[in-house]
Amino acid sequence: MKERISLEHGEGGELTHRLIRELFVEHFGHHDQARLDAALLTLPAGKIAYTTDTFVVSPPFFQGGNIGKIAVAGTVNDLAVSGAHPLYITCGYIIEEGFPLDALRTIVETMAEEAKKSGVRIVGGDTKVVEKGSADGIFINTAGIGVIPPGEELHPEEMEEGDAVIVSGTVGDHGVAILAARGELGITTEMKSDCTSLYPLISNVRKASQGIRMMRDPTRGGLATTLVEICEDFHVTMEIEENAIPVKREVSGACDILGLDPLYLANEGKVILIVRKGEEEKVLQALRETEEGREAALIGRVTRRGEGKLFLRMPLGSTRRIYRLSGMQLPRIC
């Protein structure tokens, strides 16, 4: 097999066949599904959750992960925060001519490893190779299916005054890790992306408490934009405490240098939970039992229904309204 991807790898001939069989099928293990044009799947009873996303992160390799890890983790997380048990994923690759084959192999191996964490199966995909200069190395599209068993649905419409706003850990890690990988910080940092699949963590929390109203993963737009969207979509007002929001010192330092707000930086391994009043300690304890959730924090409360606004209480006691991200803070971070 050639050491770099060529246009022949996407032409449907012998090189395409070998790429699919010797790389994708070998690592994803979907031998039966690969013999047909579509994967034939058996789904358990329940409500189907279905999601798709396209990953164009630049660069494709960074501290703590690569584009393949984000592709699987991002899709698993979209299903998990919707209350679903992730089951199957498909992947579509757009690869630029000349992309190193070893790099593609590393990406595929990472995807297979990340899928195992959640027990999700990668059952199909597609590969296109485009001329050099037509893309930026590699883009990946994923689609995922999960099932929400009867009785396990989330009910965000039931949010009410006093409900707790919890985040599973420090915010902004992924955004700073990508900036560091691009060499745009002007400083040296070993900051790692938080990119990871949240399904094991979420399963642990849901077993511990029946009081979770809703969940969201704060990816593009960060914590602030995600909370604004929740407030507007479900007509609740929230107040969060600036001092209670966990932010790593490296992230704060980078934001100070670059004039960025960590509340708007992307995350790829965090979850926001809105939890019924009285259940917050159970949820925090369950989160902190896991590696990914050990820095979980209660950062605010739902203060009333009906208006759909987010407020941030400052350390000196003043309060200001928070709006969704305006414009583009960091492009191509996932």
Tab-separated table of N, CA and C in Angstrom, residues 155-252:
chain	number	residue	atom	x	y	z
A	155	HIS	N	-36.852	15.508	30.624
A	155	HIS	CA	-38.011	16.412	30.537
A	155	HIS	C	-37.568	17.853	30.844
A	156	PRO	N	-36.887	18.482	29.888
A	156	PRO	CA	-36.415	19.858	30.120
A	156	PRO	C	-37.551	20.856	30.311
A	157	GLU	N	-38.721	20.541	29.791
A	157	GLU	CA	-39.858	21.463	29.947
A	157	GLU	C	-40.299	21.570	31.412
A	158	GLU	N	-39.796	20.686	32.275
A	158	GLU	CA	-40.181	20.719	33.692
A	158	GLU	C	-39.204	21.519	34.553
A	159	MET	N	-38.216	22.181	33.937
A	159	MET	CA	-37.295	23.015	34.720
A	159	MET	C	-38.066	24.081	35.484
A	160	GLU	N	-37.634	24.338	36.724
A	160	GLU	CA	-38.342	25.311	37.541
A	160	GLU	C	-37.375	26.027	38.481
A	161	GLU	N	-37.851	27.060	39.124
A	161	GLU	CA	-37.039	27.871	40.031
A	161	GLU	C	-36.363	27.000	41.097
A	162	GLY	N	-35.082	27.245	41.290
A	162	GLY	CA	-34.322	26.493	42.295
A	162	GLY	C	-33.529	25.337	41.722
A	163	ASP	N	-33.835	24.917	40.487
A	163	ASP	CA	-33.055	23.824	39.884
A	163	ASP	C	-31.586	24.225	39.770
A	164	ALA	N	-30.706	23.257	39.935
A	164	ALA	CA	-29.259	23.524	39.941
A	164	ALA	C	-28.673	23.441	38.543
A	165	VAL	N	-27.705	24.320	38.291
A	165	VAL	CA	-26.928	24.286	37.042
A	165	VAL	C	-25.536	23.766	37.390
A	166	ILE	N	-25.189	22.612	36.826
A	166	ILE	CA	-23.922	21.940	37.158
A	166	ILE	C	-23.113	21.748	35.884
A	167	VAL	N	-21.794	21.947	35.982
A	167	VAL	CA	-20.897	21.629	34.867
A	167	VAL	C	-19.921	20.563	35.349
A	168	SER	N	-19.575	19.631	34.457
A	168	SER	CA	-18.825	18.449	34.891
A	168	SER	C	-17.333	18.698	35.079
A	169	GLY	N	-16.840	19.890	34.711
A	169	GLY	CA	-15.419	20.151	34.901
A	169	GLY	C	-15.006	21.488	34.344
A	170	THR	N	-13.694	21.691	34.226
A	170	THR	CA	-13.166	22.988	33.787
A	170	THR	C	-13.556	23.292	32.345
A	171	VAL	N	-13.777	24.572	32.074
A	171	VAL	CA	-14.238	24.963	30.739
A	171	VAL	C	-13.092	25.614	29.954
A	172	GLY	N	-13.168	25.465	28.639
A	172	GLY	CA	-12.220	26.122	27.736
A	172	GLY	C	-10.974	25.325	27.398
A	173	ASP	N	-10.834	24.111	27.941
A	173	ASP	CA	-9.603	23.327	27.724
A	173	ASP	C	-9.372	23.049	26.239
A	174	HIS	N	-10.417	22.631	25.545
A	174	HIS	CA	-10.243	22.259	24.136
A	174	HIS	C	-9.849	23.469	23.286
A	175	GLY	N	-10.495	24.593	23.528
A	175	GLY	CA	-10.185	25.789	22.740
A	175	GLY	C	-8.731	26.195	22.871
A	176	VAL	N	-8.183	26.174	24.072
A	176	VAL	CA	-6.787	26.553	24.281
A	176	VAL	C	-5.843	25.492	23.713
A	177	ALA	N	-6.217	24.212	23.821
A	177	ALA	CA	-5.367	23.149	23.252
A	177	ALA	C	-5.249	23.307	21.738
A	178	ILE	N	-6.331	23.679	21.074
A	178	ILE	CA	-6.296	23.874	19.616
A	178	ILE	C	-5.450	25.097	19.267
A	179	LEU	N	-5.609	26.155	20.034
A	179	LEU	CA	-4.783	27.336	19.797
A	179	LEU	C	-3.300	27.009	19.948
A	180	ALA	N	-2.971	26.221	20.974
A	180	ALA	CA	-1.579	25.840	21.189
A	180	ALA	C	-1.063	25.005	20.026
A	181	ALA	N	-1.899	24.083	19.529
A	181	ALA	CA	-1.491	23.240	18.404
A	181	ALA	C	-1.260	24.066	17.145
A	182	ARG	N	-1.958	25.181	17.022
A	182	ARG	CA	-1.771	26.039	15.845
A	182	ARG	C	-0.578	26.980	16.004
A	183	GLY	N	0.028	26.995	17.208
A	183	GLY	CA	1.134	27.903	17.431
A	183	GLY	C	0.697	29.348	17.510
A	184	GLU	N	-0.564	29.600	17.884
A	184	GLU	CA	-1.106	30.956	17.905
A	184	GLU	C	-1.053	31.609	19.279
A	185	LEU	N	-0.560	30.846	20.292
A	185	LEU	CA	-0.576	31.413	21.639
A	185	LEU	C	0.617	32.330	21.898
A	186	GLY	N	1.745	32.053	21.258
A	186	GLY	CA	2.941	32.817	21.538
A	186	GLY	C	3.586	32.429	22.859
A	187	ILE	N	3.061	31.371	23.491
A	187	ILE	CA	3.617	30.850	24.732
A	187	ILE	C	3.641	29.338	24.647
A	188	THR	N	4.413	28.714	25.524
A	188	THR	CA	4.480	27.262	25.567
A	188	THR	C	3.505	26.736	26.609
A	189	THR	N	2.698	25.756	26.235
A	189	THR	CA	1.778	25.147	27.183
A	189	THR	C	1.574	23.682	26.823
A	190	GLU	N	1.377	22.860	27.825
A	190	GLU	CA	1.084	21.445	27.629
A	190	GLU	C	-0.403	21.180	27.776
A	191	MET	N	-1.202	22.224	27.662
A	191	MET	CA	-2.652	22.097	27.820
A	191	MET	C	-3.211	21.039	26.871
A	192	LYS	N	-3.978	20.092	27.429
A	192	LYS	CA	-4.577	19.028	26.627
A	192	LYS	C	-6.061	19.293	26.416
A	193	SER	N	-6.524	18.898	25.252
A	193	SER	CA	-7.963	18.954	25.000
A	193	SER	C	-8.691	18.029	25.970
A	194	ASP	N	-9.920	18.408	26.321
A	194	ASP	CA	-10.740	17.547	27.182
A	194	ASP	C	-11.543	16.526	26.368
A	195	CYS	N	-11.252	16.431	25.086
A	195	CYS	CA	-12.003	15.573	24.175
A	195	CYS	C	-12.149	14.147	24.721
A	196	THR	N	-13.382	13.717	24.934
A	196	THR	CA	-13.633	12.350	25.409
A	196	THR	C	-15.108	12.019	25.269
A	197	SER	N	-15.407	10.737	25.269
A	197	SER	CA	-16.799	10.281	25.231
A	197	SER	C	-17.392	10.342	26.630
A	198	LEU	N	-18.551	10.969	26.743
A	198	LEU	CA	-19.167	11.216	28.049
A	198	LEU	C	-20.175	10.151	28.460
A	199	TYR	N	-20.423	9.177	27.605
A	199	TYR	CA	-21.473	8.222	27.923
A	199	TYR	C	-21.231	7.462	29.232
A	200	PRO	N	-20.008	6.963	29.504
A	200	PRO	CA	-19.802	6.282	30.801
A	200	PRO	C	-20.089	7.200	31.984
A	201	LEU	N	-19.637	8.449	31.920
A	201	LEU	CA	-19.890	9.403	33.007
A	201	LEU	C	-21.393	9.658	33.177
A	202	ILE	N	-22.078	9.891	32.065
A	202	ILE	CA	-23.508	10.181	32.135
A	202	ILE	C	-24.291	8.976	32.658
A	203	SER	N	-23.880	7.781	32.263
A	203	SER	CA	-24.551	6.578	32.776
A	203	SER	C	-24.420	6.488	34.285
A	204	ASN	N	-23.240	6.805	34.796
A	204	ASN	CA	-23.009	6.765	36.238
A	204	ASN	C	-23.905	7.764	36.968
A	205	VAL	N	-24.022	8.960	36.401
A	205	VAL	CA	-24.838	9.998	37.036
A	205	VAL	C	-26.320	9.642	36.996
A	206	ARG	N	-26.786	9.120	35.895
A	206	ARG	CA	-28.218	8.810	35.777
A	206	ARG	C	-28.633	7.655	36.689
A	207	LYS	N	-27.678	6.760	36.967
A	207	LYS	CA	-27.981	5.691	37.925
A	207	LYS	C	-28.103	6.253	39.343
A	208	ALA	N	-27.370	7.350	39.598
A	208	ALA	CA	-27.341	7.911	40.951
A	208	ALA	C	-28.526	8.811	41.243
A	209	SER	N	-29.106	9.412	40.199
A	209	SER	CA	-30.175	10.383	40.436
A	209	SER	C	-31.217	10.337	39.320
A	210	GLN	N	-32.468	10.466	39.721
A	210	GLN	CA	-33.575	10.571	38.765
A	210	GLN	C	-33.964	12.028	38.554
A	211	GLY	N	-33.139	12.943	39.081
A	211	GLY	CA	-33.532	14.355	39.058
A	211	GLY	C	-32.919	15.174	37.952
A	212	ILE	N	-32.382	14.552	36.918
A	212	ILE	CA	-31.768	15.318	35.821
A	212	ILE	C	-32.853	15.762	34.845
A	213	ARG	N	-32.995	17.082	34.707
A	213	ARG	CA	-34.017	17.621	33.796
A	213	ARG	C	-33.547	17.583	32.348
A	214	MET	N	-32.288	18.002	32.135
A	214	MET	CA	-31.732	18.004	30.786
A	214	MET	C	-30.218	18.060	30.838
A	215	MET	N	-29.588	17.784	29.688
A	215	MET	CA	-28.130	17.842	29.579
A	215	MET	C	-27.776	18.422	28.212
A	216	ARG	N	-26.655	19.112	28.157
A	216	ARG	CA	-26.093	19.601	26.886
A	216	ARG	C	-24.576	19.573	26.992
A	217	ASP	N	-23.884	19.309	25.890
A	217	ASP	CA	-22.428	19.432	25.900
A	217	ASP	C	-22.054	20.776	25.270
A	218	PRO	N	-21.321	21.601	25.999
A	218	PRO	CA	-21.007	22.956	25.535
A	218	PRO	C	-19.819	22.973	24.588
A	219	THR	N	-20.045	22.661	23.325
A	219	THR	CA	-18.958	22.616	22.338
A	219	THR	C	-18.745	24.020	21.758
A	220	ARG	N	-19.020	24.223	20.463
A	220	ARG	CA	-18.811	25.554	19.891
A	220	ARG	C	-19.689	26.582	20.611
A	221	GLY	N	-19.118	27.735	20.885
A	221	GLY	CA	-19.860	28.764	21.622
A	221	GLY	C	-19.669	28.660	23.111
A	222	GLY	N	-19.167	27.492	23.587
A	222	GLY	CA	-18.807	27.347	24.977
A	222	GLY	C	-19.976	27.307	25.953
A	223	LEU	N	-19.611	27.415	27.218
A	223	LEU	CA	-20.588	27.333	28.311
A	223	LEU	C	-21.643	28.430	28.181
A	224	ALA	N	-21.203	29.657	27.897
A	224	ALA	CA	-22.130	30.780	27.892
A	224	ALA	C	-23.197	30.627	26.812
A	225	THR	N	-22.763	30.351	25.583
A	225	THR	CA	-23.739	30.238	24.488
A	225	THR	C	-24.692	29.071	24.719
A	226	THR	N	-24.171	27.966	25.230
A	226	THR	CA	-25.033	26.803	25.476
A	226	THR	C	-26.114	27.125	26.508
A	227	LEU	N	-25.731	27.815	27.590
A	227	LEU	CA	-26.717	28.159	28.612
A	227	LEU	C	-27.723	29.177	28.095
A	228	VAL	N	-27.270	30.129	27.287
A	228	VAL	CA	-28.209	31.095	26.694
A	228	VAL	C	-29.247	30.358	25.841
A	229	GLU	N	-28.782	29.399	25.059
A	229	GLU	CA	-29.706	28.637	24.209
A	229	GLU	C	-30.713	27.859	25.050
A	230	ILE	N	-30.259	27.250	26.147
A	230	ILE	CA	-31.187	26.527	27.027
A	230	ILE	C	-32.232	27.488	27.587
A	231	CYS	N	-31.766	28.646	28.059
A	231	CYS	CA	-32.698	29.634	28.630
A	231	CYS	C	-33.749	30.055	27.609
A	232	GLU	N	-33.294	30.351	26.387
A	232	GLU	CA	-34.231	30.833	25.365
A	232	GLU	C	-35.164	29.723	24.889
A	233	ASP	N	-34.620	28.533	24.677
A	233	ASP	CA	-35.434	27.437	24.136
A	233	ASP	C	-36.497	26.970	25.117
A	234	PHE	N	-36.197	27.059	26.434
A	234	PHE	CA	-37.139	26.503	27.416
A	234	PHE	C	-37.700	27.575	28.348
A	235	HIS	N	-37.481	28.850	27.995
A	235	HIS	CA	-38.124	29.976	28.678
A	235	HIS	C	-37.889	29.950	30.190
A	236	VAL	N	-36.601	29.852	30.535
A	236	VAL	CA	-36.223	29.944	31.942
A	236	VAL	C	-35.114	30.984	32.074
A	237	THR	N	-35.045	31.631	33.227
A	237	THR	CA	-33.945	32.545	33.520
A	237	THR	C	-33.009	31.872	34.519
A	238	MET	N	-31.708	32.000	34.259
A	238	MET	CA	-30.697	31.396	35.133
A	238	MET	C	-29.727	32.462	35.595
A	239	GLU	N	-29.154	32.222	36.753
A	239	GLU	CA	-28.070	33.071	37.241
A	239	GLU	C	-26.910	32.170	37.620
A	240	ILE	N	-25.726	32.437	37.039
A	240	ILE	CA	-24.539	31.650	37.361
A	240	ILE	C	-23.508	32.542	38.047
A	241	GLU	N	-22.654	31.910	38.861
A	241	GLU	CA	-21.653	32.633	39.652
A	241	GLU	C	-20.294	32.525	38.958
A	242	GLU	N	-19.700	33.667	38.649
A	242	GLU	CA	-18.407	33.644	37.966
A	242	GLU	C	-17.358	32.895	38.781
A	243	ASN	N	-17.346	33.105	40.077
A	243	ASN	CA	-16.345	32.456	40.940
A	243	ASN	C	-16.527	30.946	41.039
A	244	ALA	N	-17.727	30.458	40.747
A	244	ALA	CA	-17.997	29.025	40.890
A	244	ALA	C	-17.635	28.233	39.629
A	245	ILE	N	-17.419	28.924	38.518
A	245	ILE	CA	-17.151	28.238	37.245
A	245	ILE	C	-15.692	27.787	37.212
A	246	PRO	N	-15.443	26.469	37.101
A	246	PRO	CA	-14.048	25.989	37.124
A	246	PRO	C	-13.327	26.295	35.815
A	247	VAL	N	-12.175	26.956	35.927
A	247	VAL	CA	-11.339	27.288	34.765
A	247	VAL	C	-9.887	27.010	35.147
A	248	LYS	N	-9.191	26.244	34.343
A	248	LYS	CA	-7.776	25.966	34.627
A	248	LYS	C	-6.956	27.250	34.516
A	249	ARG	N	-5.878	27.312	35.317
A	249	ARG	CA	-5.031	28.504	35.303
A	249	ARG	C	-4.434	28.742	33.916
A	250	GLU	N	-4.061	27.656	33.216
A	250	GLU	CA	-3.490	27.809	31.867
A	250	GLU	C	-4.495	28.443	30.914
A	251	VAL	N	-5.765	28.083	31.070
A	251	VAL	CA	-6.800	28.639	30.198
A	251	VAL	C	-7.011	30.119	30.517
A	252	SER	N	-7.073	30.447	31.807
A	252	SER	CA	-7.237	31.857	32.196
A	252	SER	C	-6.070	32.688	31.672
